[in-house]
């Protein structure tokens, strides 16, 4: 049984979706309910995954460990395809995630002024550029990895839900929208959302 420390709707949602894709049982613990979260991850971020006494940090490192541990069609075995899948995961985690992170930073650290809105717009424009890169990468494919789901599709789908929290126009192209909708409709994603919602309900 895996234990996943999470925040609702955060990037830890992607970890849970991958665990669901791999049919692995998972127990959720809200970050605020952890007695010693700083000891689990001194950086203070989710996801944190515990399994067999091992504590794993950093989203991509966690996903790679899971994908190497359990048979799955998400991470290809051919070296070129595998390299591309990891590149896409890093694009999501190290380019798109921090681009959205600027919106959270601005919201939490600037008072409402014209400058704040200007900064939001600059941050949104960087995000929109990255979504245009995704649109080009997708080409005629259903998913970034081709015909079948890849880990980066799940990660990007989770991040795509953050734009609505801010007063910005995030522009996501039609092929990317279709990919996101395919990911959201999967049982693994719906189950993950349901578990997070049920957790919030039982904690209330
Ligand atoms: N590089 C880290 C970044 C993780 C990260 O930034 N997580 C955010 C949520 S998406 C977080 O935990 N922020 C701290 C907080 O909101 O308390 C990873 O990929 O695991």
Coordinates of C-alpha atoms and ligand atoms in Angstrom, one line a residue:
X1 CA 0.0 0.0 0.0
X2 CA 1.3 3.4 -1.0
X3 CA 0.8 6.5 1.2
X4 CA 0.5 9.7 -0.8
X5 CA 0.7 13.1 0.9
X6 CA -1.3 15.5 -1.2
X7 CA -3.0 18.9 -1.5
X8 CA -6.3 19.0 -3.3
X9 CA -5.9 19.7 -7.0
X10 CA -2.1 20.1 -6.7
X11 CA 0.5 18.3 -8.7
X12 CA 0.1 15.4 -6.3
X13 CA -3.1 14.6 -8.2
X14 CA -0.9 13.4 -11.1
X15 CA 0.9 11.0 -8.8
X16 CA -2.4 9.6 -7.7
X17 CA -3.7 9.2 -11.3
X18 CA -0.6 7.3 -12.2
X19 CA -1.0 5.0 -9.1
X20 CA -4.6 4.4 -10.3
X21 CA -3.4 3.7 -13.8
X22 CA -1.0 1.1 -12.3
X23 CA -3.9 -0.3 -10.2
X24 CA -1.9 0.3 -7.0
X25 CA -3.8 0.8 -3.7
X26 CA -3.1 4.2 -2.1
X27 CA -3.9 5.9 1.1
X28 CA -4.2 9.7 1.0
X29 CA -2.9 12.0 3.7
X30 CA -3.6 15.8 3.4
X31 CA -0.3 17.7 3.9
X32 CA -1.9 19.6 6.8
X33 CA -2.7 16.3 8.5
X34 CA 0.9 15.1 8.5
X35 CA 2.5 15.5 11.9
X36 CA 6.1 15.8 10.5
X37 CA 5.7 16.9 6.9
X38 CA 9.0 18.9 7.0
X39 CA 10.8 15.8 8.0
X40 CA 9.3 13.9 5.1
X41 CA 10.2 16.7 2.6
X42 CA 12.3 19.6 3.9
X43 CA 11.3 21.5 0.7
X44 CA 7.7 21.5 2.1
X45 CA 6.1 20.4 -1.2
X46 CA 3.8 17.6 -2.3
X47 CA 3.8 15.0 -3.7
X48 CA 5.5 12.8 -1.1
X49 CA 5.1 9.1 -1.4
X50 CA 5.8 6.5 1.3
X51 CA 6.1 2.8 0.6
X52 CA 7.8 0.0 2.5
X53 CA 9.5 2.5 4.9
X54 CA 10.9 4.5 1.9
X55 CA 10.1 8.2 1.5
X56 CA 10.1 9.6 -2.0
X57 CA 10.2 13.2 -3.0
X58 CA 10.0 15.1 -6.3
X59 CA 7.2 14.4 -8.7
X60 CA 9.1 13.1 -11.7
X61 CA 11.5 11.0 -9.6
X62 CA 8.4 9.5 -7.9
X63 CA 6.7 8.7 -11.2
X64 CA 9.8 7.2 -12.7
X65 CA 10.2 4.9 -9.7
X66 CA 6.6 3.8 -10.0
X67 CA 6.8 3.3 -13.7
X68 CA 9.9 1.2 -13.3
X69 CA 8.4 -0.8 -10.5
X70 CA 5.1 -1.8 -12.1
X71 CA 4.4 -3.1 -15.6
X72 CA 2.6 -0.5 -17.6
X73 CA 2.1 0.9 -21.1
X74 CA 2.7 4.5 -19.9
X75 CA 6.5 4.5 -20.2
X76 CA 7.8 3.0 -23.4
X77 CA 10.7 0.5 -23.3
X78 CA 12.5 1.6 -26.5
X79 CA 15.3 3.9 -25.7
X80 CA 14.3 6.8 -28.1
X81 CA 10.7 6.6 -27.1
X82 CA 11.5 6.4 -23.4
X83 CA 13.9 9.3 -23.7
X84 CA 11.1 11.4 -25.4
X85 CA 8.6 10.4 -22.6
X86 CA 11.0 11.5 -19.9
X87 CA 11.7 14.8 -21.9
X88 CA 8.0 15.4 -22.0
X89 CA 7.7 14.8 -18.2
X90 CA 10.5 17.2 -17.6
X91 CA 8.9 19.8 -19.9
X92 CA 5.7 19.5 -17.8
X93 CA 7.4 19.5 -14.4
X94 CA 10.3 21.9 -15.0
X95 CA 8.8 24.3 -17.5
X96 CA 5.0 24.3 -17.3
X97 CA 4.6 23.7 -13.6
X98 CA 7.0 26.6 -12.6
X99 CA 5.3 28.9 -15.2
X100 CA 1.9 28.3 -13.4
X101 CA 3.9 28.7 -10.1
X102 CA 4.4 32.4 -11.0
X103 CA 0.6 32.9 -10.9
X104 CA 0.4 31.4 -7.4
X105 CA 3.4 33.5 -6.3
X106 CA 1.9 36.8 -7.6
X107 CA -1.5 36.0 -6.0
X108 CA 0.1 35.4 -2.6
X109 CA 2.7 38.2 -2.6
X110 CA 1.3 41.2 -4.5
X111 CA -1.4 43.6 -3.4
X112 CA -4.2 44.2 -6.0
X113 CA -2.8 47.0 -8.2
X114 CA -2.5 47.6 -11.9
X115 CA 1.1 46.2 -11.6
X116 CA -0.3 43.0 -10.3
X117 CA -2.6 42.5 -13.2
X118 CA 0.3 43.4 -15.6
X119 CA 2.5 40.8 -13.9
X120 CA -0.4 38.2 -14.1
X121 CA -0.6 38.9 -17.9
X122 CA 3.1 38.5 -18.4
X123 CA 3.0 35.2 -16.5
X124 CA 0.0 34.1 -18.5
X125 CA 1.7 34.9 -21.8
X126 CA 4.7 32.7 -20.8
X127 CA 2.2 29.9 -20.0
X128 CA 0.4 30.4 -23.3
X129 CA 3.6 30.1 -25.2
X130 CA 4.3 26.7 -23.5
X131 CA 0.7 25.5 -24.3
X132 CA 1.5 26.4 -28.0
X133 CA 4.5 24.2 -27.7
X134 CA 2.3 21.3 -26.5
X135 CA -0.1 21.9 -29.4
X136 CA 2.7 21.6 -31.9
X137 CA 4.2 18.6 -30.1
X138 CA 0.8 16.8 -30.2
X139 CA 0.5 17.2 -34.0
X140 CA -2.1 14.6 -35.1
X141 CA -1.5 12.4 -32.1
X142 CA -4.1 11.8 -29.4
X143 CA -1.4 12.0 -26.6
X144 CA 2.1 13.3 -26.3
X145 CA 3.4 9.7 -26.5
X146 CA 1.4 8.8 -29.6
X147 CA -1.8 6.8 -29.6
X148 CA -1.6 5.9 -25.9
X149 CA -1.5 7.9 -22.7
X150 CA 1.9 9.1 -21.4
X151 CA 2.8 10.4 -17.9
X152 CA 3.3 14.0 -19.3
X153 CA -0.3 14.0 -20.5
X154 CA -1.5 13.4 -17.0
X155 CA 0.8 16.0 -15.5
X156 CA -0.2 18.7 -18.0
X157 CA -3.9 17.9 -17.5
X158 CA -3.5 18.5 -13.8
X159 CA -1.8 21.8 -14.3
X160 CA -4.3 22.9 -16.9
X161 CA -6.9 23.1 -14.2
X162 CA -5.0 25.8 -12.3
X163 CA -5.5 28.6 -14.8
X164 CA -9.2 29.2 -13.8
X165 CA -8.0 30.2 -10.3
X166 CA -6.6 33.5 -11.6
X167 CA -7.8 36.5 -13.5
X168 CA -6.0 35.6 -16.7
X169 CA -6.8 34.2 -20.2
X170 CA -5.0 30.9 -20.7
X171 CA -5.1 29.8 -24.3
X172 CA -5.0 26.1 -24.9
X173 CA -5.2 24.9 -28.5
X174 CA -7.9 22.5 -29.7
X175 CA -5.7 19.4 -30.0
X176 CA -4.4 20.0 -26.5
X177 CA -7.9 20.5 -25.2
X178 CA -9.0 17.2 -26.7
X179 CA -6.0 15.5 -25.1
X180 CA -6.9 17.0 -21.7
X181 CA -10.5 15.9 -22.0
X182 CA -9.4 12.4 -22.9
X183 CA -7.3 12.3 -19.7
X184 CA -10.0 13.8 -17.5
X185 CA -12.5 11.2 -18.7
X186 CA -10.3 8.3 -17.7
X187 CA -11.4 6.2 -14.7
X188 CA -8.0 6.8 -13.1
X189 CA -8.5 10.6 -13.2
X190 CA -12.2 10.5 -12.0
X191 CA -11.3 8.1 -9.2
X192 CA -8.4 10.4 -8.1
X193 CA -10.8 13.5 -8.0
X194 CA -13.4 11.5 -6.1
X195 CA -10.9 10.4 -3.5
X196 CA -9.6 13.9 -3.0
X197 CA -13.2 15.2 -2.6
X198 CA -14.2 12.4 -0.2
X199 CA -11.1 13.2 1.9
X200 CA -12.1 16.8 2.1
X201 CA -15.7 15.8 3.1
X202 CA -14.6 13.4 5.9
X203 CA -12.1 16.0 7.2
X204 CA -14.8 18.8 7.3
Ligands
LIG1 N1 9.7 20.1 -7.9 C1 8.6 19.7 -7.0 C2 7.5 20.8 -7.0 C3 6.3 20.5 -6.2 C4 5.4 21.6 -5.9 O1 5.7 22.8 -6.2 N2 4.3 21.3 -5.2 C5 3.4 22.4 -4.8 C6 1.9 22.0 -5.1 S1 1.7 21.8 -6.9 C7 3.4 22.5 -3.3 O2 3.5 21.5 -2.6 N3 3.5 23.8 -2.8 C8 3.5 24.0 -1.4 C9 2.2 24.3 -0.8 O3 1.3 24.7 -1.5 O4 2.1 24.2 0.5 C10 8.0 18.4 -7.4 O5 7.9 18.2 -8.6 O6 7.6 17.6 -6.6

